[in-house]
Coordinates of C-alpha atoms in Angstrom, one line a residue:
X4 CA 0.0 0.0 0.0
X5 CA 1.5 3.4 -0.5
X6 CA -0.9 7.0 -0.4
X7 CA 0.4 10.3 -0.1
X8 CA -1.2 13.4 1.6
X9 CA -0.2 16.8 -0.1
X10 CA -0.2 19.9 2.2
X11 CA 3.8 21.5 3.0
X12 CA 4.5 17.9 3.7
X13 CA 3.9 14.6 2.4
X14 CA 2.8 11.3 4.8
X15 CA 3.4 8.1 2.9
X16 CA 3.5 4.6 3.8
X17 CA 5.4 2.0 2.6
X18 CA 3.7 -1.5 3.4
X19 CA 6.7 -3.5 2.5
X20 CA 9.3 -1.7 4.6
X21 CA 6.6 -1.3 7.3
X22 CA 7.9 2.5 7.0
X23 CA 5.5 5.3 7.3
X24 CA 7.4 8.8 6.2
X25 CA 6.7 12.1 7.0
X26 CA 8.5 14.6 4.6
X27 CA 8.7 18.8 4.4
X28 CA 7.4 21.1 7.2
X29 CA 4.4 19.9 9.2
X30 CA 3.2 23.2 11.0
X31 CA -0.4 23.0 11.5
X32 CA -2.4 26.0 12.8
X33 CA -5.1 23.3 14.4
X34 CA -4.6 19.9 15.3
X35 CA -7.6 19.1 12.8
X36 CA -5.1 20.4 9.8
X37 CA -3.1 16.5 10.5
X38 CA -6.8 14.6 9.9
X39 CA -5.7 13.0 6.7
X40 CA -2.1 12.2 8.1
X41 CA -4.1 10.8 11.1
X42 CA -6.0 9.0 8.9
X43 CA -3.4 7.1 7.0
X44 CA -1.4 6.4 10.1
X45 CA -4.6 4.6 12.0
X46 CA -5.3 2.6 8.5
X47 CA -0.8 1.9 8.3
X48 CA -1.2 0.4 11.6
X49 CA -4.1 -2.3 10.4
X50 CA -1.5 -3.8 8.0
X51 CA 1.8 -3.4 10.3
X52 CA 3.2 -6.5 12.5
X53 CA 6.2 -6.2 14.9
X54 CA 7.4 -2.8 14.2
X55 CA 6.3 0.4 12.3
X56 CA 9.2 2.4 11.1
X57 CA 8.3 6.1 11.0
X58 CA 11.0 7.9 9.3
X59 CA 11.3 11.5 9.9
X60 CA 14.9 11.8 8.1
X61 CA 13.2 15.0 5.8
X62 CA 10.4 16.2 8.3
X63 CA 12.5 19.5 8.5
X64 CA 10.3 21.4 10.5
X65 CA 7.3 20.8 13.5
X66 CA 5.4 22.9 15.7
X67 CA 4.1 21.5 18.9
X68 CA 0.7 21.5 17.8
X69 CA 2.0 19.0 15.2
X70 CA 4.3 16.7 17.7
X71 CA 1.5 16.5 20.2
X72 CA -1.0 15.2 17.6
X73 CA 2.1 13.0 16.1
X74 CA 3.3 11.8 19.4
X75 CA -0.9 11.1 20.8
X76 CA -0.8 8.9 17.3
X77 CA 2.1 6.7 18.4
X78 CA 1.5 6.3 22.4
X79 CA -2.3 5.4 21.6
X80 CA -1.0 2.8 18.9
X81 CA 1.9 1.1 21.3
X82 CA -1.2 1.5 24.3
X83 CA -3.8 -0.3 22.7
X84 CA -1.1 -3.2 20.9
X85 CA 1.2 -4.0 23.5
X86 CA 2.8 -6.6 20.3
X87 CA 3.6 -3.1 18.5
X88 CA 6.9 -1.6 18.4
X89 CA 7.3 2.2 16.9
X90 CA 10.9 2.9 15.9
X91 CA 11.1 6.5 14.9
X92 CA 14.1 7.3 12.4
X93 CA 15.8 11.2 12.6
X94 CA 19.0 12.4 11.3
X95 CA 21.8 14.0 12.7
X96 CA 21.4 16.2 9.9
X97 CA 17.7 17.6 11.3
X98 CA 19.2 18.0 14.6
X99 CA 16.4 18.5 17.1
X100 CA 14.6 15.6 15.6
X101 CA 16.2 13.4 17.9
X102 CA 16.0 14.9 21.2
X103 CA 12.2 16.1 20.6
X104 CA 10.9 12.3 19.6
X105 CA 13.4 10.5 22.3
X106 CA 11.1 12.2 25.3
X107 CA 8.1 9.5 23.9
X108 CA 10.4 6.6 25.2
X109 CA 9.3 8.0 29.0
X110 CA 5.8 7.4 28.2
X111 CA 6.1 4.3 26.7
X112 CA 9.5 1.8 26.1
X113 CA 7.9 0.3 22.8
X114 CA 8.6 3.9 20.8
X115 CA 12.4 3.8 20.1
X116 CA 14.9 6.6 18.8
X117 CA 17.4 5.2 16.2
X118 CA 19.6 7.9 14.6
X119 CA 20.0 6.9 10.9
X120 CA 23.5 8.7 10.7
X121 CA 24.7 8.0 13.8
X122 CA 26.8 5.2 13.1
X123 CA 26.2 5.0 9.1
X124 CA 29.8 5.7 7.6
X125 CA 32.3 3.3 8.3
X126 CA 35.4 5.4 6.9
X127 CA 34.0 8.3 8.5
X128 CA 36.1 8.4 11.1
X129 CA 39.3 7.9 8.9
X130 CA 38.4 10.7 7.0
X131 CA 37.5 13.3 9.7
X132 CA 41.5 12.6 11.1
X133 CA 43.4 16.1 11.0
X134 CA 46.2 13.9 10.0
X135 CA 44.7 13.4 6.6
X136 CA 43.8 16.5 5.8
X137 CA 47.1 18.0 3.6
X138 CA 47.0 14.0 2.2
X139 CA 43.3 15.6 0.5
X140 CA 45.1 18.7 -0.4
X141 CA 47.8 17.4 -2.6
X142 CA 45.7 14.8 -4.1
X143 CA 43.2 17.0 -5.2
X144 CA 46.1 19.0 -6.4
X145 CA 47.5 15.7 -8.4
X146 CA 44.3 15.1 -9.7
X147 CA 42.9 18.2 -10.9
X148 CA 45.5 18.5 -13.8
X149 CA 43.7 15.1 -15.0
X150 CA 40.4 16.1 -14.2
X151 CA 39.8 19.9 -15.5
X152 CA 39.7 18.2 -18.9
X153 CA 38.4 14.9 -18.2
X154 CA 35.1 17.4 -16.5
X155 CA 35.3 19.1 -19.9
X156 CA 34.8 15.9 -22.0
X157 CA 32.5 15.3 -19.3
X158 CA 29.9 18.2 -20.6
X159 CA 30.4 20.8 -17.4
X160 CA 30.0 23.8 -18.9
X161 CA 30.2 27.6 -17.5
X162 CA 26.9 28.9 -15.9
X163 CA 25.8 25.7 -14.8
X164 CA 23.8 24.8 -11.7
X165 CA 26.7 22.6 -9.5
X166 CA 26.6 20.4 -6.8
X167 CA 29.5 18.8 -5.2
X168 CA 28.3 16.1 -2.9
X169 CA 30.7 14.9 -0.3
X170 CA 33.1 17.6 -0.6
X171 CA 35.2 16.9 2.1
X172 CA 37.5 20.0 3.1
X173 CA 36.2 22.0 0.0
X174 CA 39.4 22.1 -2.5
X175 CA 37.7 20.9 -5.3
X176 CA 34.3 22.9 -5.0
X177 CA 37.1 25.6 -5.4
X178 CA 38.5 24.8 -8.3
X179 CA 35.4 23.9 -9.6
X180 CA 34.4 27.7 -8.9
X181 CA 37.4 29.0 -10.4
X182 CA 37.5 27.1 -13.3
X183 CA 33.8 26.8 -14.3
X184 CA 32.2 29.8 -12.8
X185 CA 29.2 28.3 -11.9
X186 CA 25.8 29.8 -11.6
X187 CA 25.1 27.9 -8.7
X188 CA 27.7 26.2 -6.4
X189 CA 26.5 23.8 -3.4
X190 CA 29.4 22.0 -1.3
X191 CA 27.6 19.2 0.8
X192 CA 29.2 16.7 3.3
X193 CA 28.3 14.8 6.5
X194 CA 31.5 16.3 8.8
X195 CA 31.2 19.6 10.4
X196 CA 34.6 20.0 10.7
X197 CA 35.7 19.2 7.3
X198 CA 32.7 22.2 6.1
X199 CA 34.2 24.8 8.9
X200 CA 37.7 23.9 7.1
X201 CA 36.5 24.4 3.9
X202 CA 34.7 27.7 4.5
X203 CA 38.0 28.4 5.5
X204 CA 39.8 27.8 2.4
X205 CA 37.3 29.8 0.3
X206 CA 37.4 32.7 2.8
X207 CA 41.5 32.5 2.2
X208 CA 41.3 32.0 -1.0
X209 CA 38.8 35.1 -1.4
X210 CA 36.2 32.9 -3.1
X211 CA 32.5 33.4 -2.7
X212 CA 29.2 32.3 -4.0
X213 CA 29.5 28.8 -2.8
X214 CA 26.9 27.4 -0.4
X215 CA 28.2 25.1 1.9
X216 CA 25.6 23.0 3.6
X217 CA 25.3 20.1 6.4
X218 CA 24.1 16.9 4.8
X219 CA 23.7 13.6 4.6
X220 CA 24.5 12.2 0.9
X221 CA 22.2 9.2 1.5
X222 CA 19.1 11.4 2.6
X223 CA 20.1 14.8 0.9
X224 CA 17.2 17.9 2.2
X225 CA 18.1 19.5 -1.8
X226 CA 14.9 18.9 -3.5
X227 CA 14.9 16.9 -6.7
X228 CA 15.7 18.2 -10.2
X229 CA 17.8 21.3 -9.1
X230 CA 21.3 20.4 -10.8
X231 CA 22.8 20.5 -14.5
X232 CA 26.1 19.1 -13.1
X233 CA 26.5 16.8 -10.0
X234 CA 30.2 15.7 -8.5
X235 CA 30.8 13.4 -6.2
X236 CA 34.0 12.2 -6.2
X237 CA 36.2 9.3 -4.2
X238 CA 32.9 8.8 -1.6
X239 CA 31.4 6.1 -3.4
X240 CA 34.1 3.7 -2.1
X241 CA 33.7 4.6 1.8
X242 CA 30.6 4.1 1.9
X243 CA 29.0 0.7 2.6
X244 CA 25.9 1.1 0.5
X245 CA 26.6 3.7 -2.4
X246 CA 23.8 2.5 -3.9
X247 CA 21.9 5.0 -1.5
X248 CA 23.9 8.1 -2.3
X249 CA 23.6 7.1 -6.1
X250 CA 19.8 6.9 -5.9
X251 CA 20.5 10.9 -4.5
X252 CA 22.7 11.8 -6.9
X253 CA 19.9 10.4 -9.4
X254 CA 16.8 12.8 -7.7
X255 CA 18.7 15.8 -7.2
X256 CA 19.8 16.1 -10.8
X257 CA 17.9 17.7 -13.4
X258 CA 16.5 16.0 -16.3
X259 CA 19.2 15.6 -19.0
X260 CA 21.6 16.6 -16.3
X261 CA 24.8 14.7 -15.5
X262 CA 26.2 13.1 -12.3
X263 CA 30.1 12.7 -12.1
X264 CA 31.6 10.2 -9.8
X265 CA 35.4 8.9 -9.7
X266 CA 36.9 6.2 -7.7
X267 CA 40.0 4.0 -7.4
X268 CA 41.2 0.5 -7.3
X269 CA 44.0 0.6 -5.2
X270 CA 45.3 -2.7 -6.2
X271 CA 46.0 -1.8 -9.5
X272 CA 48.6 0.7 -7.7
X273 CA 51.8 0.1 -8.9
X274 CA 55.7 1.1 -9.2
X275 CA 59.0 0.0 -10.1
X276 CA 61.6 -1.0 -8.9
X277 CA 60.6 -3.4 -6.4
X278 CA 57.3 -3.8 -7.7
X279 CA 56.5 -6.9 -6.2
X280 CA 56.3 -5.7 -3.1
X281 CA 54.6 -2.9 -4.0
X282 CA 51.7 -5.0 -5.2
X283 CA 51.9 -7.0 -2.3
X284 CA 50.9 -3.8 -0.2
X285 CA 48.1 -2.8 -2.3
X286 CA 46.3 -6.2 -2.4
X287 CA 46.5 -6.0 1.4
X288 CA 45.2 -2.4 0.9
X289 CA 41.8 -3.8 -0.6
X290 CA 41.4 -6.0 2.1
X291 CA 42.0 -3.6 5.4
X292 CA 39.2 -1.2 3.6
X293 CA 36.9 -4.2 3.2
X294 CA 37.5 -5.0 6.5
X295 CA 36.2 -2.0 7.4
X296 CA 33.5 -2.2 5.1
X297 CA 34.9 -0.2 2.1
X298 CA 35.0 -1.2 -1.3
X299 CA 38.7 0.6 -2.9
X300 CA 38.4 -1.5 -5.7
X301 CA 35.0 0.4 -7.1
X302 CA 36.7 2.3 -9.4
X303 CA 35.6 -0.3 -12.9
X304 CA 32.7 -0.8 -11.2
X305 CA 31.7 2.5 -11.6
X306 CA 29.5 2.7 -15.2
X307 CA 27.5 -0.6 -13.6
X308 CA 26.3 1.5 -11.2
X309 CA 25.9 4.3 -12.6
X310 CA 23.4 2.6 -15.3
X311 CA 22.1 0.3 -12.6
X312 CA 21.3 3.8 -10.4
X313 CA 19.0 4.4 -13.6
X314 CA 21.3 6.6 -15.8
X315 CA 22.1 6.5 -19.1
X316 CA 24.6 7.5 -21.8
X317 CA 27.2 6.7 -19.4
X318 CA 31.1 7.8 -20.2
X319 CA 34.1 6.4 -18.7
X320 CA 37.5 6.6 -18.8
X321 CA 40.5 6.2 -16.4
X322 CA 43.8 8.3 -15.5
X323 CA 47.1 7.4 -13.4
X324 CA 48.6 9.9 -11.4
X325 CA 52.5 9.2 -11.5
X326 CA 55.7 10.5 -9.7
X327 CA 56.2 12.3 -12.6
X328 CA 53.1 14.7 -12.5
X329 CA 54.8 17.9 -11.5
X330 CA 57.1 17.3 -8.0
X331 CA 57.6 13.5 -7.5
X332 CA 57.9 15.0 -3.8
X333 CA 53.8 15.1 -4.1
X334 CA 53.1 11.7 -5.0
X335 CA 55.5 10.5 -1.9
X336 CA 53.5 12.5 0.4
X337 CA 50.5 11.0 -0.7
X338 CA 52.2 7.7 -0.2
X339 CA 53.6 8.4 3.2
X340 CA 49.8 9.4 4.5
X341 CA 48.6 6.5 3.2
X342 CA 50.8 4.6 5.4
X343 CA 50.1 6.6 8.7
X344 CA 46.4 6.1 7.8
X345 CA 46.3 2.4 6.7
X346 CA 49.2 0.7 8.3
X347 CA 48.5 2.9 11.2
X348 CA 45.4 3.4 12.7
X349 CA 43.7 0.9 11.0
X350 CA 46.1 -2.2 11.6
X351 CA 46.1 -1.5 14.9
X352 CA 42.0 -1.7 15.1
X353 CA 42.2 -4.6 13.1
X354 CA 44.9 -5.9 15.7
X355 CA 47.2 -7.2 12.9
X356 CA 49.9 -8.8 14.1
X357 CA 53.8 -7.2 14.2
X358 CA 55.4 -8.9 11.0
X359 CA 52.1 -8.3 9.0
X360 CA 52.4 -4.1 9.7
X361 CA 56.7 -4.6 8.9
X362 CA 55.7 -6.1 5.8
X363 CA 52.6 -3.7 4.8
X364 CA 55.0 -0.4 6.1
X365 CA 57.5 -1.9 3.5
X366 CA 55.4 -2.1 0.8
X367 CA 54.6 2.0 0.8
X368 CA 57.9 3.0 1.4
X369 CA 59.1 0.7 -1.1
X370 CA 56.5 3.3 -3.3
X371 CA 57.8 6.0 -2.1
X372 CA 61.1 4.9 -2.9
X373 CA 60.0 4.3 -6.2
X374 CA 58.2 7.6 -7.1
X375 CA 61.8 9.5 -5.8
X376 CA 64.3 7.2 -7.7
X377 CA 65.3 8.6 -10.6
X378 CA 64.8 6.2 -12.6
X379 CA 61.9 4.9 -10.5
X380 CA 58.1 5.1 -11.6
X381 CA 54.9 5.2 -9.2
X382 CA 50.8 5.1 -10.2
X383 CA 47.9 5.5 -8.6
X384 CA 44.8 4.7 -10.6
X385 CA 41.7 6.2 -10.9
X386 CA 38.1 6.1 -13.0
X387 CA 36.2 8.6 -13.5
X388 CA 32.3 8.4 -15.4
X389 CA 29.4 10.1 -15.3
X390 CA 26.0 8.8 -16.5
X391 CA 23.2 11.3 -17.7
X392 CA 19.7 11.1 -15.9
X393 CA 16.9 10.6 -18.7
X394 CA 14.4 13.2 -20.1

């Protein structure tokens, strides 16, 4: 069964997730205003065993008028069907969400608060570390003289409405700005800190006209159909379902519009001399991240799904960055952050054992030797595609 209710929100329920949704700004002036909504919810609960989900991820706004007829709803269902459970999903991203539906659990201990976001990224963490913050600034750097034509083949064009989704300490939306001049800029990611740094950059940097927003990539508050051109670039692979952020990057793109996403395969990293061990390394690479629920390898896997995420006229293509991109100096920083991160912190939360980390450690600075020998040669490969969304 699925109904909607149009007002400044929409209700819907979803009998096959069990999930009834309440999306927009509910602000009633009289608690008869929420009939229809009460409506659906009494006639949800008829088909509903165990537990009703009732996600308020995009219910951006409430008055109390509304959370008093909302919360009367859900303590008269749990009150009358002691079998009923009522699990109410916010976001971190709506913050008061949480602490305004978490006082029903006093009134009754069947209505739960679950946090969609709390714990949702896996490599969030990882990326949030202050350590790896100039590692983003000189890849970006690496990248971008690969990527300001591989955009252009790509069909960004000056004037365009732009979105960069999980933007991460901002260097790209920057370049992006001062390259493209774009009629619209948003710059959206999930860590505070990394937006406060980026409003930093653009502020030294002296660039403006880029709105930097709070946001989930998985549950995005941008309303559909608002973007020509759509980045979202290495974020596919730390996420454990980017099937959910693709379905985003799908709704908030115009018709005709393009999405562009890029992504690695770390195992394909490779340099000479002492290759071997090299390769070694970057197998071991794969499996740390998948260990941690990260798929490094995405990179080829990027035009499936990209068409299975609904687009079409999909282009891809694939670059190495190399020792020999400007100062091989770069590409061994790169290299040495990359071991801090991965045969650092995350070794020692996987509790790997001493001769494993000697041998991992090896492997990078046997790269690192590589990229600085001069004969030597280092690559790091990446793919980039982008898929159009359908007329």
């Amino acid at each position: 069964m699925a109904a909607a209710v149009q007002h400044k929100f929409d209700v819907r329920f979803d009998e096959n997730n069990q999930e009834f949704s309440i999306i927009g700004s509910m602000r009633p002036q009289r608690a008869e205003d929420l009939d229809l909504c009460a409506k659906l919810f009494e006639k949800s609960l008829q088909t509903v065993k165990g537990t009703l989900y009732v996600n308020v991820k995009r219910l951006v706004r409430l008055n109390n008028i509304a959370f008093r007829v909302l919360a009367g709803l859900m303590v008269k269902a749990c009150g009358e069907r002691p079998d009923l459970r009522i699990s109410v999903i916010t976001s971190s991203v709506v913050g008061w969400s949480t602490r305004k539906f978490a006082t029903l659990r006093n009134i009754n201990r069947n209505i739960v608060v679950e946090e969609y976001d709390n714990e949702f990224y896996p490599g969030q963490a990882f990326v949030e570390n202050s350590e790896i913050i100039s590692l983003l600034r000189t890849q970006t750097k690496m990248t971008w003289r690969h990527e300001r034509n591989i955009l252009d083949r790509h069909g960004i064009r000056e004037g365009m409405s732009v979105a960069d989704i999980c933007c991460g300490i901002g260097d790209f939306v920057v370049l992006l700005q001062k390259e493209f001049k774009p009629a619209r800029l948003v710059a959206l990611d999930h860590s505070k800190s990394s937006l406060a740094y980026a409003r930093n950059v653009a502020n030294d940097f002296g660039i403006q006209g880029i709105e930097y927003i709070y946001g989930d990539a998985s549950e995005m508050l941008l309303e559909e159909n608002q973007f020509d051109f759509v980045t979202c670039r290495h974020a596919l692979q730390i996420f454990d379902r980017p099937e959910l952020i693709l379905r985003e990057l799908f709704r908030i793109c115009k018709p005709g519009g393009r999405v562009y996403v890029t992504n690695e395969k770390n195992s394909h990293c490779l340099g000479e001399p002492r290759g071997e061990s090299i390769q070694w390394t970057y197998n071991e690479v794969a499996k740390i991240l998948a260990h941690f629920n990260q798929d490094i390898e995405i990179g080829p896997k990027s035009r499936r799904l990209l068409l299975d995420a609904g687009f079409d006229d999909v282009r891809m293509e694939s670059f190495m960055v190399t020792n020999l991109d400007g100062d091989p100096q770069d590409f061994a920083d790169i290299i040495e952050s990359w071991k801090n991160l991965f045969a650092g912190s995350m070794t020692a939360l996987r509790k790997d054992d001493p001769q494993f980390v000697e041998r991992f450690r090896r492997g990078f600075d046997d790269h690192i030797f590589a990229a600085l020998h001069p004969k030597g040669y280092a690559g790091w490969p990446i793919w980039a595609a982008s898929g159009r969304k359908p007329q």
